[in-house]
Amino acid sequence: MSFLCTFTLGIAVMKFKNPPVNSLSLELLTELVISLEKLENDKTFRGVILTSDSPGVFSAGLDLREMCGRNPAHYAEYWKAVQELWLRLYVSNMVLIAAINGASPAGGCLISLTCDYRVLADNPRYAIGLNETLLGIVAPFWFKDTLVNTIGHRAAERALQLGLLFPPAEALQVGIVDKVVPEDQVQSTALSVMGKWLAIPDHARQLTKNMMRKPTVDRLVKQRDADIKNFVSFVSRDAIQKSLQIYLEKLKQRKG
């Protein structure tokens, strides 16, 4: 399993465990979607806390190894799995809280943004943001929509163009997270906040969440196949493959 799951009083705590940086591999994405579906269907669960089992990193985002040197069918399968996780998280009937206990760039930030509330550990190394442009990649429209819904149009435009990664104080100021707390209080704060959200009658809260988020989800659902084709076409370009290979090579050298 690429994550750990513990349960207490109707709350599931899901910890990403895909060392070293919790990259969103096809396997991890598939396992998460299946587990979330099971929790949704089990009416005893009303809330999920998403966090990391890997020191210093929440999730580094998309697994570039799934996007480099593979065939178009694999790219399509991978992107469909990324879409599926976002769709499953963004309009989940459960209360989702991100307990961000490490760096959260790109896809890691996206997962955080799908949650109802975000708690970030106060550590200057734990930056969060959609930094795709720094890798020569363009964030898809539904990544953009999720960020705009959270921090507003102008702040999102600036953040996306510059590929900004916000340290805790700035992340709180711009509204990409809701609370910054000392590192050893992230889990307890997430549980405390969860109590406040679960105090609201489920039916009213779920309908309100759906009203706020469904138009964003509908945009992707209507264009899902076209979005997959765009991704496959983009990632298959020689220039993109070359830049991904260079980046992966740099990561290998860093580890070495």
Short mmCIF file of C-alpha atoms in Angstrom, two decimals, residues 5-234:
data_model
loop_
_atom_site.label_atom_id
_atom_site.label_comp_id
_atom_site.label_asym_id
_atom_site.label_seq_id
_atom_site.Cartn_x
_atom_site.Cartn_y
_atom_site.Cartn_z
CA CYS A 5 -5.07 4.43 7.07
CA THR A 6 -6.17 4.63 10.71
CA PHE A 7 -9.69 5.12 12.04
CA THR A 8 -11.16 6.83 15.09
CA LEU A 9 -14.74 7.90 15.90
CA GLY A 10 -15.96 8.16 12.30
CA ILE A 11 -12.77 9.88 11.09
CA ALA A 12 -10.21 8.24 8.80
CA VAL A 13 -6.60 9.47 8.84
CA MET A 14 -4.92 8.71 5.51
CA LYS A 15 -1.13 9.06 5.48
CA PHE A 16 0.71 9.10 2.15
CA LYS A 17 3.52 6.55 2.21
CA ASN A 18 5.25 6.48 -1.15
CA PRO A 19 8.91 7.31 -0.32
CA PRO A 20 10.91 9.36 -0.77
CA VAL A 21 8.55 12.24 -1.69
CA ASN A 22 5.04 10.73 -1.95
CA SER A 23 4.88 11.22 -5.71
CA LEU A 24 1.42 10.56 -7.10
CA SER A 25 2.18 7.34 -8.97
CA LEU A 26 -0.54 5.52 -10.89
CA GLU A 27 -0.59 2.93 -8.12
CA LEU A 28 -1.03 5.54 -5.35
CA LEU A 29 -3.76 7.38 -7.28
CA THR A 30 -5.68 4.14 -7.90
CA GLU A 31 -5.39 3.00 -4.28
CA LEU A 32 -6.54 6.39 -2.97
CA VAL A 33 -9.60 6.48 -5.23
CA ILE A 34 -10.63 2.93 -4.21
CA SER A 35 -10.16 3.71 -0.50
CA LEU A 36 -12.08 6.99 -0.71
CA GLU A 37 -14.92 5.23 -2.51
CA LYS A 38 -15.10 2.61 0.27
CA LEU A 39 -15.15 5.33 2.95
CA GLU A 40 -17.89 7.27 1.10
CA ASN A 41 -20.02 4.12 0.96
CA ASP A 42 -19.47 3.32 4.64
CA LYS A 43 -21.85 5.76 6.32
CA THR A 44 -20.02 5.44 9.67
CA PHE A 45 -17.26 7.69 8.24
CA ARG A 46 -17.95 11.41 8.07
CA GLY A 47 -14.45 12.90 7.84
CA VAL A 48 -10.97 12.26 6.42
CA ILE A 49 -7.66 13.82 7.40
CA LEU A 50 -5.06 13.67 4.64
CA THR A 51 -1.45 13.82 5.79
CA SER A 52 2.02 12.35 5.18
CA ASP A 53 4.05 9.54 6.67
CA SER A 54 7.22 10.83 4.94
CA PRO A 55 9.33 13.36 6.89
CA GLY A 56 9.46 16.84 5.39
CA VAL A 57 7.13 16.27 2.44
CA PHE A 58 3.34 16.15 2.14
CA SER A 59 3.45 15.19 -1.55
CA ALA A 60 5.76 16.35 -4.31
CA GLY A 61 2.89 15.97 -6.78
CA LEU A 62 2.64 14.14 -10.07
CA ASP A 63 5.08 11.30 -10.61
CA LEU A 64 7.21 12.48 -13.53
CA ARG A 65 8.31 8.88 -14.16
CA GLU A 66 4.71 8.17 -15.23
CA MET A 67 5.00 11.02 -17.78
CA CYS A 68 8.41 10.31 -19.27
CA GLY A 69 9.51 7.67 -21.77
CA ARG A 70 6.13 5.86 -21.80
CA ASN A 71 3.58 5.36 -24.58
CA PRO A 72 0.50 7.55 -25.23
CA ALA A 73 -1.87 4.88 -23.82
CA HIS A 74 -0.01 5.01 -20.49
CA TYR A 75 -0.10 8.82 -20.41
CA ALA A 76 -3.89 8.68 -21.02
CA GLU A 77 -4.40 6.10 -18.25
CA TYR A 78 -2.28 8.14 -15.85
CA TRP A 79 -4.06 11.42 -16.55
CA LYS A 80 -7.49 9.80 -16.22
CA ALA A 81 -6.41 8.57 -12.76
CA VAL A 82 -5.30 12.12 -11.77
CA GLN A 83 -8.68 13.46 -12.91
CA GLU A 84 -10.50 10.70 -11.02
CA LEU A 85 -8.77 11.49 -7.73
CA TRP A 86 -9.54 15.20 -8.06
CA LEU A 87 -13.20 14.49 -8.89
CA ARG A 88 -13.48 12.08 -5.96
CA LEU A 89 -11.92 14.53 -3.49
CA TYR A 90 -13.39 17.85 -4.62
CA VAL A 91 -17.06 16.96 -4.17
CA SER A 92 -16.68 14.30 -1.48
CA ASN A 93 -19.62 14.12 0.92
CA MET A 94 -17.13 13.71 3.75
CA VAL A 95 -15.31 16.57 5.47
CA LEU A 96 -11.73 16.56 4.16
CA ILE A 97 -8.95 18.29 6.08
CA ALA A 98 -5.36 18.52 4.86
CA ALA A 99 -2.83 18.23 7.69
CA ILE A 100 0.14 19.49 5.68
CA ASN A 101 3.27 18.33 7.50
CA GLY A 102 5.77 18.88 4.69
CA ALA A 103 6.45 20.57 1.35
CA SER A 104 3.43 20.58 -0.95
CA PRO A 105 4.25 21.68 -4.51
CA ALA A 106 2.21 21.12 -7.68
CA GLY A 107 -0.03 18.02 -7.38
CA GLY A 108 0.54 17.97 -3.62
CA CYS A 109 -0.89 21.48 -3.49
CA LEU A 110 -3.81 20.39 -5.69
CA ILE A 111 -4.75 17.62 -3.25
CA SER A 112 -4.63 20.15 -0.40
CA LEU A 113 -6.84 22.55 -2.36
CA THR A 114 -9.56 19.91 -2.81
CA CYS A 115 -9.97 19.73 0.97
CA ASP A 116 -12.45 21.75 3.00
CA TYR A 117 -9.73 23.09 5.33
CA ARG A 118 -5.93 23.20 5.29
CA VAL A 119 -3.59 23.21 8.31
CA LEU A 120 0.11 23.82 7.51
CA ALA A 121 3.11 23.17 9.76
CA ASP A 122 5.09 26.33 10.52
CA ASN A 123 8.38 25.38 8.90
CA PRO A 124 9.98 27.67 6.26
CA ARG A 125 10.91 24.61 4.18
CA TYR A 126 7.26 23.58 3.85
CA ALA A 127 6.24 25.69 0.87
CA ILE A 128 2.98 25.16 -1.01
CA GLY A 129 1.85 26.19 -4.50
CA LEU A 130 1.18 25.22 -8.10
CA ASN A 131 4.68 25.69 -9.53
CA GLU A 132 4.17 23.95 -12.89
CA THR A 133 5.54 26.83 -14.99
CA LEU A 134 8.97 26.38 -13.39
CA LEU A 135 9.13 22.96 -15.12
CA GLY A 136 7.90 24.37 -18.43
CA ILE A 137 4.46 22.81 -17.84
CA VAL A 138 1.10 24.61 -17.88
CA ALA A 139 -1.33 23.86 -15.03
CA PRO A 140 -4.57 22.43 -16.53
CA PHE A 141 -7.70 24.57 -16.39
CA TRP A 142 -9.19 22.57 -13.50
CA PHE A 143 -6.02 23.04 -11.41
CA LYS A 144 -6.40 26.76 -12.17
CA ASP A 145 -10.11 26.76 -11.27
CA THR A 146 -9.41 25.07 -7.93
CA LEU A 147 -6.81 27.71 -7.05
CA VAL A 148 -9.01 30.61 -8.20
CA ASN A 149 -11.87 29.26 -6.05
CA THR A 150 -9.51 29.31 -3.05
CA ILE A 151 -7.48 32.53 -3.33
CA GLY A 152 -9.24 34.63 -5.99
CA HIS A 153 -8.46 35.45 -9.61
CA ARG A 154 -5.64 38.00 -9.38
CA ALA A 155 -3.67 36.15 -6.69
CA ALA A 156 -4.08 32.90 -8.64
CA GLU A 157 -3.01 34.52 -11.92
CA ARG A 158 0.20 35.83 -10.36
CA ALA A 159 0.92 32.59 -8.51
CA LEU A 160 0.37 30.42 -11.60
CA GLN A 161 2.39 32.56 -14.02
CA LEU A 162 5.34 32.82 -11.64
CA GLY A 163 5.05 29.24 -10.34
CA LEU A 164 5.07 30.59 -6.78
CA LEU A 165 5.70 28.36 -3.79
CA PHE A 166 4.45 30.09 -0.64
CA PRO A 167 6.20 29.57 2.73
CA PRO A 168 3.78 29.25 5.68
CA ALA A 169 3.27 32.95 6.59
CA GLU A 170 2.68 33.93 2.93
CA ALA A 171 0.47 30.88 2.33
CA LEU A 172 -1.74 31.99 5.22
CA GLN A 173 -1.79 35.59 4.03
CA VAL A 174 -2.83 34.69 0.47
CA GLY A 175 -5.39 32.16 1.77
CA ILE A 176 -3.98 29.00 0.23
CA VAL A 177 -4.04 27.54 3.77
CA ASP A 178 -6.44 28.30 6.60
CA LYS A 179 -4.17 27.87 9.62
CA VAL A 180 -0.43 27.68 10.38
CA VAL A 181 0.57 25.91 13.59
CA PRO A 182 3.77 24.48 15.15
CA GLU A 183 4.77 21.22 13.49
CA ASP A 184 3.90 19.08 16.52
CA GLN A 185 0.35 20.48 16.59
CA VAL A 186 -0.70 19.83 12.99
CA GLN A 187 -2.56 16.56 13.66
CA SER A 188 -4.25 17.71 16.88
CA THR A 189 -5.34 20.97 15.20
CA ALA A 190 -6.76 19.05 12.23
CA LEU A 191 -8.78 16.86 14.63
CA SER A 192 -10.00 19.90 16.57
CA VAL A 193 -11.09 21.67 13.37
CA MET A 194 -12.75 18.46 12.16
CA GLY A 195 -14.96 18.54 15.27
CA LYS A 196 -16.29 21.99 14.30
CA TRP A 197 -17.10 20.89 10.75
CA LEU A 198 -18.75 17.67 11.90
CA ALA A 199 -20.94 19.66 14.29
CA ILE A 200 -22.86 20.96 11.24
CA PRO A 201 -25.74 18.72 10.04
CA ASP A 202 -24.30 16.60 7.21
CA HIS A 203 -27.17 17.13 4.79
CA ALA A 204 -27.01 20.93 4.91
CA ARG A 205 -23.23 21.02 4.73
CA GLN A 206 -23.06 18.53 1.84
CA LEU A 207 -25.65 20.40 -0.24
CA THR A 208 -23.84 23.69 0.38
CA LYS A 209 -20.48 22.18 -0.60
CA ASN A 210 -22.03 20.74 -3.76
CA MET A 211 -23.62 24.09 -4.64
CA MET A 212 -20.23 25.83 -4.29
CA ARG A 213 -18.13 23.23 -6.12
CA LYS A 214 -20.31 21.44 -8.67
CA PRO A 215 -19.96 24.07 -11.46
CA THR A 216 -16.15 23.61 -11.30
CA VAL A 217 -16.50 19.82 -11.42
CA ASP A 218 -19.01 19.98 -14.30
CA ARG A 219 -16.48 21.90 -16.42
CA LEU A 220 -14.03 19.00 -16.23
CA VAL A 221 -16.69 16.30 -16.61
CA LYS A 222 -17.88 17.92 -19.87
CA GLN A 223 -14.34 18.20 -21.25
CA ARG A 224 -12.77 15.12 -19.69
CA ASP A 225 -11.82 13.29 -22.89
CA ALA A 226 -10.53 16.47 -24.53
CA ASP A 227 -8.46 17.21 -21.40
CA ILE A 228 -6.88 13.73 -21.59
CA LYS A 229 -6.10 14.20 -25.29
CA ASN A 230 -4.55 17.61 -24.59
CA PHE A 231 -2.38 16.14 -21.84
CA VAL A 232 -1.21 13.22 -24.00
CA SER A 233 -0.45 15.55 -26.91
CA PHE A 234 1.42 18.00 -24.68
#
